[in-house]
PDB file of C-alpha atoms and ligand atoms in Angstrom:
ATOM      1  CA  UNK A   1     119.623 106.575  84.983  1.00  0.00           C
ATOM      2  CA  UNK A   2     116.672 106.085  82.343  1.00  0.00           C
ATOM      3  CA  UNK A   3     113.553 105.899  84.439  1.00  0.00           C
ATOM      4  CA  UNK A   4     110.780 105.726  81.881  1.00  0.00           C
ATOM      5  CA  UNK A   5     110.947 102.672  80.427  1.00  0.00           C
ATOM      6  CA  UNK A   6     108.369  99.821  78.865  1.00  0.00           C
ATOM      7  CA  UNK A   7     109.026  96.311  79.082  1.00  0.00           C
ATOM      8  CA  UNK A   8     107.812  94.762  76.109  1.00  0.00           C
ATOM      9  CA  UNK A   9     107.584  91.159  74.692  1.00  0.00           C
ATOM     10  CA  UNK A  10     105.170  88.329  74.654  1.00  0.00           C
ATOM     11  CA  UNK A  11     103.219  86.664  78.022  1.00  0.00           C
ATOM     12  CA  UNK A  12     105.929  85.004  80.317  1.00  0.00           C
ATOM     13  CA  UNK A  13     108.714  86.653  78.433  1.00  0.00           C
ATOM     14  CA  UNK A  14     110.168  87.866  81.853  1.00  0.00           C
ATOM     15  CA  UNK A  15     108.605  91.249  81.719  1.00  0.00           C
ATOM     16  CA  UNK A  16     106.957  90.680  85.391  1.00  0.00           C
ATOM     17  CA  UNK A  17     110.135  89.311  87.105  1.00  0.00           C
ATOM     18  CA  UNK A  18     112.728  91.895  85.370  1.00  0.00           C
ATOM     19  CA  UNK A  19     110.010  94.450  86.684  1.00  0.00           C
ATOM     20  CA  UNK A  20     110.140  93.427  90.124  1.00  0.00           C
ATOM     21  CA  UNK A  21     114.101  93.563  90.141  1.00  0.00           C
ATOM     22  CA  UNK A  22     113.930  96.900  88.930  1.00  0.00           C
ATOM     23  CA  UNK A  23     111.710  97.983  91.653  1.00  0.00           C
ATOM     24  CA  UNK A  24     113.418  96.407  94.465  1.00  0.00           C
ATOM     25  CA  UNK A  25     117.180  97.325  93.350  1.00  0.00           C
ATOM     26  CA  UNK A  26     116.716 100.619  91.848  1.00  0.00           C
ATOM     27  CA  UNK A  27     113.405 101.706  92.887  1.00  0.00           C
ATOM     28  CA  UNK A  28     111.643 102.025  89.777  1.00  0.00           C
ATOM     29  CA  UNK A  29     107.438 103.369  89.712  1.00  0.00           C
ATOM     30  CA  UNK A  30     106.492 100.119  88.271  1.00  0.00           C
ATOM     31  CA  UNK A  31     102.955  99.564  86.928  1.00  0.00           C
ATOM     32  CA  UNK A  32     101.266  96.545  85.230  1.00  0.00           C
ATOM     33  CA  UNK A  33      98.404  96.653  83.164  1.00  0.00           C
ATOM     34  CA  UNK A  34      97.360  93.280  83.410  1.00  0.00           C
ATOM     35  CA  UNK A  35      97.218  93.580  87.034  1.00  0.00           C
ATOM     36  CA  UNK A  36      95.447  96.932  87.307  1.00  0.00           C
ATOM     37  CA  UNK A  37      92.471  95.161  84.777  1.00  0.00           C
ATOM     38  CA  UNK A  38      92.420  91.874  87.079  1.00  0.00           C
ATOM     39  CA  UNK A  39      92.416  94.071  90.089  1.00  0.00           C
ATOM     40  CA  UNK A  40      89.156  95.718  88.430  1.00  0.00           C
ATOM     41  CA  UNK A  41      87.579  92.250  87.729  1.00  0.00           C
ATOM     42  CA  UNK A  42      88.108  91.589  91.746  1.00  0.00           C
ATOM     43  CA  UNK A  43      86.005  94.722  92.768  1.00  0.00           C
ATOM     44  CA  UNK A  44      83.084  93.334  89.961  1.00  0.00           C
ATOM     45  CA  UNK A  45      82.427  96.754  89.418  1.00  0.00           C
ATOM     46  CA  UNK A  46      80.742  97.414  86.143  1.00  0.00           C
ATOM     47  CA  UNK A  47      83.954  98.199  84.278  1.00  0.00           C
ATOM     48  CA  UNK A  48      85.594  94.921  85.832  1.00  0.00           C
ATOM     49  CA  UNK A  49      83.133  92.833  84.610  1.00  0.00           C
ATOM     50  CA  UNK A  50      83.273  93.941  81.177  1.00  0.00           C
ATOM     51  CA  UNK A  51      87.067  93.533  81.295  1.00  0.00           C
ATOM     52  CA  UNK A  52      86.650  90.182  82.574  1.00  0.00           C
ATOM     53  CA  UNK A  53      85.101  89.100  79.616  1.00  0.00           C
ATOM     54  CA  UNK A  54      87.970  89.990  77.534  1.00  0.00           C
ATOM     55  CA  UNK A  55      90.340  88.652  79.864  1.00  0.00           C
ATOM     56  CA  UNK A  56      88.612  85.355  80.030  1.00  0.00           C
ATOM     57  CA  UNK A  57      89.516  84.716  76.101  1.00  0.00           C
ATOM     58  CA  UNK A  58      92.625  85.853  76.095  1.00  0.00           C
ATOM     59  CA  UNK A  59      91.731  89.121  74.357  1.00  0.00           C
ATOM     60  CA  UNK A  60      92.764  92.442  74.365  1.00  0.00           C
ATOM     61  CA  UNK A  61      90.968  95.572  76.695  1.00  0.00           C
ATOM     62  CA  UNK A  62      89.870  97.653  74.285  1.00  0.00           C
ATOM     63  CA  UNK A  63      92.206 100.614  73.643  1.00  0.00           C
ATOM     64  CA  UNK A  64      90.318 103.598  75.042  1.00  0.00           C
ATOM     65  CA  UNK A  65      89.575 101.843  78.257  1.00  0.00           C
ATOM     66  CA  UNK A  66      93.212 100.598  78.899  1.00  0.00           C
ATOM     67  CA  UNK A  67      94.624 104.429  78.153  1.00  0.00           C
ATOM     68  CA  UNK A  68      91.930 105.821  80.541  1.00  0.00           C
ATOM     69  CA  UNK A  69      93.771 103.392  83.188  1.00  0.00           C
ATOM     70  CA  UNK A  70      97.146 104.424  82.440  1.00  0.00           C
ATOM     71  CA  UNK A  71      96.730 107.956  82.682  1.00  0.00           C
ATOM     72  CA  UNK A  72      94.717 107.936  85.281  1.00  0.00           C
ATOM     73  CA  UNK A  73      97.330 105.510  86.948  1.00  0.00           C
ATOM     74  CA  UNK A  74     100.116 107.820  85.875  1.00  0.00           C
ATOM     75  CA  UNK A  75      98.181 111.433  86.646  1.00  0.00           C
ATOM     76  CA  UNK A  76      98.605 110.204  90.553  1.00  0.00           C
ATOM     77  CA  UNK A  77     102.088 109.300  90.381  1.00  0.00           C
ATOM     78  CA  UNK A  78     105.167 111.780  91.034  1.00  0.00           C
ATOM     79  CA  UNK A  79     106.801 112.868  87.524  1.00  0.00           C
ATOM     80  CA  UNK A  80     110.129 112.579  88.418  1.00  0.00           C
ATOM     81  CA  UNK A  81     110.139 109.123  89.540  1.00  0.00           C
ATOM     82  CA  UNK A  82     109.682 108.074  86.214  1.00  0.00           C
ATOM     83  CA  UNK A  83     107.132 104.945  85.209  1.00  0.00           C
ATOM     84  CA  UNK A  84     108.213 101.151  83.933  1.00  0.00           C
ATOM     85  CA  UNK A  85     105.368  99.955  82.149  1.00  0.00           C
ATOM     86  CA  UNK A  86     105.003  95.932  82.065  1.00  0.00           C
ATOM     87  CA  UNK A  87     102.252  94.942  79.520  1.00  0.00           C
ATOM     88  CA  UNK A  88     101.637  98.207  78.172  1.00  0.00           C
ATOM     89  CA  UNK A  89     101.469  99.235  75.230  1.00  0.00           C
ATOM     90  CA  UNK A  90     100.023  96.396  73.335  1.00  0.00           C
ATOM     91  CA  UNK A  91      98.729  97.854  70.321  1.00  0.00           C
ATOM     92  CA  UNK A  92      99.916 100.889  67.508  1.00  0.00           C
ATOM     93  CA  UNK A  93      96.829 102.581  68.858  1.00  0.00           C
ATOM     94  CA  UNK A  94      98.051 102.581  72.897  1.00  0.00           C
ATOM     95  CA  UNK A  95     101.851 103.258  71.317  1.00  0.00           C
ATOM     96  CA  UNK A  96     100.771 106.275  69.470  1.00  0.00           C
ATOM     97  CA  UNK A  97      98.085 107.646  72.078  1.00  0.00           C
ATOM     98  CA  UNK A  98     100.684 106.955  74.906  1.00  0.00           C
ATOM     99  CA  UNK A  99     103.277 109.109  72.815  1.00  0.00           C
ATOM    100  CA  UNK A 100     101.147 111.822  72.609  1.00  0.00           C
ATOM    101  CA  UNK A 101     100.057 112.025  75.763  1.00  0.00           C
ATOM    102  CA  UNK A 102     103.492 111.340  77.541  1.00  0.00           C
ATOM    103  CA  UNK A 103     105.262 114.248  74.865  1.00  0.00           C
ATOM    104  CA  UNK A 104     103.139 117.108  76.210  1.00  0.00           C
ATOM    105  CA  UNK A 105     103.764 116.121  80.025  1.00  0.00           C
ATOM    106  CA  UNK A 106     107.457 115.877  79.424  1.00  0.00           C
ATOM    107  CA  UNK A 107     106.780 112.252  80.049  1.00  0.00           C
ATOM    108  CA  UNK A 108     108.482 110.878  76.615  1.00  0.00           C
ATOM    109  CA  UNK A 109     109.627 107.053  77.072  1.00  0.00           C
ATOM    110  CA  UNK A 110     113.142 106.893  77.019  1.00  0.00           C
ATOM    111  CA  UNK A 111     114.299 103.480  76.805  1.00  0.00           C
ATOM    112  CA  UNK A 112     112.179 100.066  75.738  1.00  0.00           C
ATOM    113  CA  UNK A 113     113.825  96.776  76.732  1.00  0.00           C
ATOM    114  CA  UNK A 114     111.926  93.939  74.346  1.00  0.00           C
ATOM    115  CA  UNK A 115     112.025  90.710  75.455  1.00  0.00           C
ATOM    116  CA  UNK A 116     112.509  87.925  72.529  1.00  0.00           C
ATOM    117  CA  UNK A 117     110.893  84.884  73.574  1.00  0.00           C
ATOM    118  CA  UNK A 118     109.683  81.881  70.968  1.00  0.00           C
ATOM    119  CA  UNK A 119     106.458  80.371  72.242  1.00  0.00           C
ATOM    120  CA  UNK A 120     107.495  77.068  73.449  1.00  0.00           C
ATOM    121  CA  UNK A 121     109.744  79.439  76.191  1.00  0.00           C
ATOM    122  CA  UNK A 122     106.882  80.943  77.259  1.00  0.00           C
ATOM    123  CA  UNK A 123     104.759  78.067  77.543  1.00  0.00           C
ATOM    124  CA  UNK A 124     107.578  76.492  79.787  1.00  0.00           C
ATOM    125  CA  UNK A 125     107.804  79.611  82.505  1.00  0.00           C
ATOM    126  CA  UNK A 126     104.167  80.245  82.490  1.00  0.00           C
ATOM    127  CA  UNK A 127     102.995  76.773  83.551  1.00  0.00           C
ATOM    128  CA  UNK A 128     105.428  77.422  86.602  1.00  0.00           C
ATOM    129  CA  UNK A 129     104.394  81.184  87.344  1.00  0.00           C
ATOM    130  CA  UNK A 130     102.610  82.399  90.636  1.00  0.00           C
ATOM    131  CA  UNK A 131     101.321  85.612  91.297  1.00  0.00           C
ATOM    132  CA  UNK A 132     100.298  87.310  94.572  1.00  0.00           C
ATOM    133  CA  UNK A 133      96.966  88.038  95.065  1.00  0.00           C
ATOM    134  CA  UNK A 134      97.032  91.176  96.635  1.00  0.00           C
ATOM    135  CA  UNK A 135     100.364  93.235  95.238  1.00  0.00           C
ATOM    136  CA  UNK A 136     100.662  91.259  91.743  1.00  0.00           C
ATOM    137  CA  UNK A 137     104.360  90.443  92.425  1.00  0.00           C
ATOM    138  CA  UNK A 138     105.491  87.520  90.546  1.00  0.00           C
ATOM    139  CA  UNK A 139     106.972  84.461  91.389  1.00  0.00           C
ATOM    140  CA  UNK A 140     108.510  81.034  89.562  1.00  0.00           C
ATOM    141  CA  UNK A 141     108.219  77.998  91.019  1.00  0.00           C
ATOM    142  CA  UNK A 142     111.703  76.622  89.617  1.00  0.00           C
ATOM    143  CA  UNK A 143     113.629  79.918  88.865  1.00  0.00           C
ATOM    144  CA  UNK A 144     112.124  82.651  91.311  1.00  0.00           C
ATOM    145  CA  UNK A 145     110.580  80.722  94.401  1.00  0.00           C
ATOM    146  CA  UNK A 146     109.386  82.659  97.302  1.00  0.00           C
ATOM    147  CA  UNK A 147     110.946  82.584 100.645  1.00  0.00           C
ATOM    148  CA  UNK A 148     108.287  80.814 102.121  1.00  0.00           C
ATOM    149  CA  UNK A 149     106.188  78.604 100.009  1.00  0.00           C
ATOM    150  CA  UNK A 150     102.506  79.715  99.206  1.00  0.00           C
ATOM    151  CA  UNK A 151     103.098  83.504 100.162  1.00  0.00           C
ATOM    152  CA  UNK A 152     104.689  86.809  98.846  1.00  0.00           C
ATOM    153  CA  UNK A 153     107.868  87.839 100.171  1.00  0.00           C
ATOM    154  CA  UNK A 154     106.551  91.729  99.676  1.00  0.00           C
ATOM    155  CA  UNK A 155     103.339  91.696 101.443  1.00  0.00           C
ATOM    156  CA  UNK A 156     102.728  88.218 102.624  1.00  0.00           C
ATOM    157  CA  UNK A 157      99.543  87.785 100.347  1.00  0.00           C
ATOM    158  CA  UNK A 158      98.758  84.447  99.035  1.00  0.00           C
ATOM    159  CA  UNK A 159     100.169  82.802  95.780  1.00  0.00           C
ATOM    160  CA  UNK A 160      97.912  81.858  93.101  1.00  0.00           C
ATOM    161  CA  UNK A 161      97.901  80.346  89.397  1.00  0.00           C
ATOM    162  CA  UNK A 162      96.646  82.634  87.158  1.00  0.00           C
ATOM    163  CA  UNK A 163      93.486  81.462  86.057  1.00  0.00           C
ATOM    164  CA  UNK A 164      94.611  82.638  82.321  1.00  0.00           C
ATOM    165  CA  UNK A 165      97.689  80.925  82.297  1.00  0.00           C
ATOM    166  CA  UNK A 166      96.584  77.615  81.236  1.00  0.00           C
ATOM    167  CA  UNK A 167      98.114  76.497  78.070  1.00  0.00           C
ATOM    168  CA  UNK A 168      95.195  77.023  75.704  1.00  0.00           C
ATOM    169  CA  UNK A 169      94.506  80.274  76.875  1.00  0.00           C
ATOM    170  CA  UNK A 170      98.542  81.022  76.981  1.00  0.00           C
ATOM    171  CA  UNK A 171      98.718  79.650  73.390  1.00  0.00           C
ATOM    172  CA  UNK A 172      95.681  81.629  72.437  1.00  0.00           C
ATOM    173  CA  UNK A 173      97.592  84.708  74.157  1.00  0.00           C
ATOM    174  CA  UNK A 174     100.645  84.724  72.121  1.00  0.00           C
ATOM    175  CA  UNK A 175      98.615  84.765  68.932  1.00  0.00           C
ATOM    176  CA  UNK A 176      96.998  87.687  69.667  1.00  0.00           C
ATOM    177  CA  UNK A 177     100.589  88.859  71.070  1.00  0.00           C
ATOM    178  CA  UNK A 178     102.166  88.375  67.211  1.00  0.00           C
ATOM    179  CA  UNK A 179      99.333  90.149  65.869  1.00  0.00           C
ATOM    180  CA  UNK A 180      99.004  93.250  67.950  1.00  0.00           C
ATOM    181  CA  UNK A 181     101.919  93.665  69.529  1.00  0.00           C
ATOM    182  CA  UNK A 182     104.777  92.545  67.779  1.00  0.00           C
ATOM    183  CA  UNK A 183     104.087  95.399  65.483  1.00  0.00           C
ATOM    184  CA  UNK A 184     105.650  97.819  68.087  1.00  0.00           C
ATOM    185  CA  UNK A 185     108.782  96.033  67.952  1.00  0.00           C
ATOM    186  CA  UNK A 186     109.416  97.696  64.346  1.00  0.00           C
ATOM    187  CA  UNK A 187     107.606 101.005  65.896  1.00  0.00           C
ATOM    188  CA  UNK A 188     109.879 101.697  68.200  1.00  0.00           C
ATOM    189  CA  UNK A 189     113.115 100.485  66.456  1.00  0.00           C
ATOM    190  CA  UNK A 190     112.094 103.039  64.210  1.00  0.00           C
ATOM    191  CA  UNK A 191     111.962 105.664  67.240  1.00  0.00           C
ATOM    192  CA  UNK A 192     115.358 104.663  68.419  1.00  0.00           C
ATOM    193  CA  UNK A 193     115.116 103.798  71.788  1.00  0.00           C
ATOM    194  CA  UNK A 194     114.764  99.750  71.218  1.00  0.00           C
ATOM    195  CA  UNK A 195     117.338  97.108  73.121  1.00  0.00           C
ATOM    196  CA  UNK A 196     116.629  93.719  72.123  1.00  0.00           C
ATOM    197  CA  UNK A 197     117.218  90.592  74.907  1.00  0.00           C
ATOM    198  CA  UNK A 198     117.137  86.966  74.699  1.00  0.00           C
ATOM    199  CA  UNK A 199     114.620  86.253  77.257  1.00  0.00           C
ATOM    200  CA  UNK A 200     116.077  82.533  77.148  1.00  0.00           C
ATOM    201  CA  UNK A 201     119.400  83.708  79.060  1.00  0.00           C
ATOM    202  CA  UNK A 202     119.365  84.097  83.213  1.00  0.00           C
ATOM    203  CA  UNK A 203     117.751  86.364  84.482  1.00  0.00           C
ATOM    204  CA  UNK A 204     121.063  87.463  86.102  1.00  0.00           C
ATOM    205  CA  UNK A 205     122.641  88.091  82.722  1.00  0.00           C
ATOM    206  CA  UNK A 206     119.691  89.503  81.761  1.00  0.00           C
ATOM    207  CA  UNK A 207     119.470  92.047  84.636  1.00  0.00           C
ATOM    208  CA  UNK A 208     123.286  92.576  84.476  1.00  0.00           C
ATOM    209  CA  UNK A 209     122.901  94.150  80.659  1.00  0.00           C
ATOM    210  CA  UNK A 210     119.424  96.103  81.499  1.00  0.00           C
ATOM    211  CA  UNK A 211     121.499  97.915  84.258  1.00  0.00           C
ATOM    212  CA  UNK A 212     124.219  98.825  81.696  1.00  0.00           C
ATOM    213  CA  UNK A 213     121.842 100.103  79.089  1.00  0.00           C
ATOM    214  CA  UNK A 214     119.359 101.915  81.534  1.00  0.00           C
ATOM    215  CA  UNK A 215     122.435 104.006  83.101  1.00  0.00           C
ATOM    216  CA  UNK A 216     124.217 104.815  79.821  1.00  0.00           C
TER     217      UNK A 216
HETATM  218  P1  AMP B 301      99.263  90.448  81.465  1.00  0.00           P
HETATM  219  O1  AMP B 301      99.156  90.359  82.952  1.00  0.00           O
HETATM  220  O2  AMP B 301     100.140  91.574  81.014  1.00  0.00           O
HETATM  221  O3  AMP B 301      99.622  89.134  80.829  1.00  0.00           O
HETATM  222  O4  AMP B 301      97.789  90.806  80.931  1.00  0.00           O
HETATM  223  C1  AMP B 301      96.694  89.935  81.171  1.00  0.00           C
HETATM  224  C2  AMP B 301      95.529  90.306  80.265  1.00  0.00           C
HETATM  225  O5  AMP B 301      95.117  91.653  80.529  1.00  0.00           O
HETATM  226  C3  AMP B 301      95.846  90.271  78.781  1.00  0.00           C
HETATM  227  O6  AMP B 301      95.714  88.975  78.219  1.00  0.00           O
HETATM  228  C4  AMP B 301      94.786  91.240  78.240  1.00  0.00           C
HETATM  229  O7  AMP B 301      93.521  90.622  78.214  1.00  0.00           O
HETATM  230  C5  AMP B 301      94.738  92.308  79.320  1.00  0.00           C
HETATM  231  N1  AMP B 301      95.697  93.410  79.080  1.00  0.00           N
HETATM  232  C6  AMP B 301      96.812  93.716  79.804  1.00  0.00           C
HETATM  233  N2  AMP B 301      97.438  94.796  79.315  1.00  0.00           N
HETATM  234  C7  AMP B 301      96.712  95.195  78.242  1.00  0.00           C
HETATM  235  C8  AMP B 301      96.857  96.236  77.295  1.00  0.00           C
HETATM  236  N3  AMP B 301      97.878  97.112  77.340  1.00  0.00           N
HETATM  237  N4  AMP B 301      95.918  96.333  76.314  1.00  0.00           N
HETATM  238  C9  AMP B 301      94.879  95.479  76.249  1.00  0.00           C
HETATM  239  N5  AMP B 301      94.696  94.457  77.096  1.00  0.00           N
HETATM  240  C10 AMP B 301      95.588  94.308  78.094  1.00  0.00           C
END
């Protein structure tokens, strides 16, 4: 089975939930960088509350400090357990510094899922999304609800809105996801190793091809 993989595709696209499948049914290393920056902005170090600015808006981490994350991030996991990336890369920048880096460790991405999504999509699953606290594990009111309302089936943390998913910021957040992002759709259909799903279908459906393509 393909175990380095990126999940890629605007906010609410799915990435977080088809993430959390992974991890649960196949065991997949799963890292978020969205969560690693907010769990920096909880510790208000000096770095978090830098990154909270940016956060705040909408706007990107800068480049350099995101990379520093991830490889730091990945430099304490096991190699062979692979890594499924959920919000990272975001720019050309990240894509190409992440290829380089991951080519000389043997660490080469092997397979990225993108997940199409039109903005009004998004806009409908974020206004419904909760996130733990504590573990970052993502839930849907409607489509994903937890087994006990208010808490996280993982680690029993508490649910909470995201305070950036409010639909200014979310509309604001999908801008800067056609502009910076998008880009590495064509980037890595270049590279070969792009599969392309509707984000709109289930998320069984969804799930059902992933497993297909990740195991061929
Ligand atoms: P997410 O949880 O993936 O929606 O990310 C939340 C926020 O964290 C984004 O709106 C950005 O401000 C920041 N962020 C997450 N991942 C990255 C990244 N790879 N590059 C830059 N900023 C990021």
């Amino acid at each position: 089975m393909r175990r380095r993989v990126i999940l890629l595709g605007p906010p609410g696209s799915g990435k977080g939930t088809i993430a959390a499948r992974l991890k649960t049914e196949f065991g997949f290393e799963h890292f978020s960088t969205g969560h690693l920056l907010r769990q920096e902005v909880a510790k208000d170090s000096a770095v978090g509350r830098q990154v909270g600015l940016f956060l705040e808006r909408g706007e990107l981490v800068p480049d350099e400090l995101v990379l520093a994350l991830v490889e730091s991030t990945l430099a304490k996991s096991r190699p062979e357990q692979g890594y499924l990336s959920d919000g990272f890369p975001r720019t050309l920048v990240q894509a190409s510094a992440f290829d380089a880096w991951s080519g000389t460790r043997g660490l080469a991405i092997e397979q990225v899922i993108y997940c199409e999504s039109s903005e009004e999509l998004v806009l409908s699953r974020i206004t419904g999304r909760r996130s733990c606290v504590a573990c970052g594990h993502v839930y849907h009111a409607t489509f994903v609800p937890p087994k006990t309302v208010g808490r996280c089936d993982e680690c029993g943390g508490g649910l909470a809105q995201r305070a950036d998913d409010s639909e200014a910021l979310v509309r604001r957040r999908f801008q800067v996801y056609l502009r910076e992002t998008e880009p590495l759709v064509a980037y890595y259909r270049a590279q070969g190793n792009l599969t392309v799903v509707d984000a709109s279908q289930s998320l069984e459906k969804i799930m059902a091809r992933i497993e297909v393509m990740l195991r061929q």
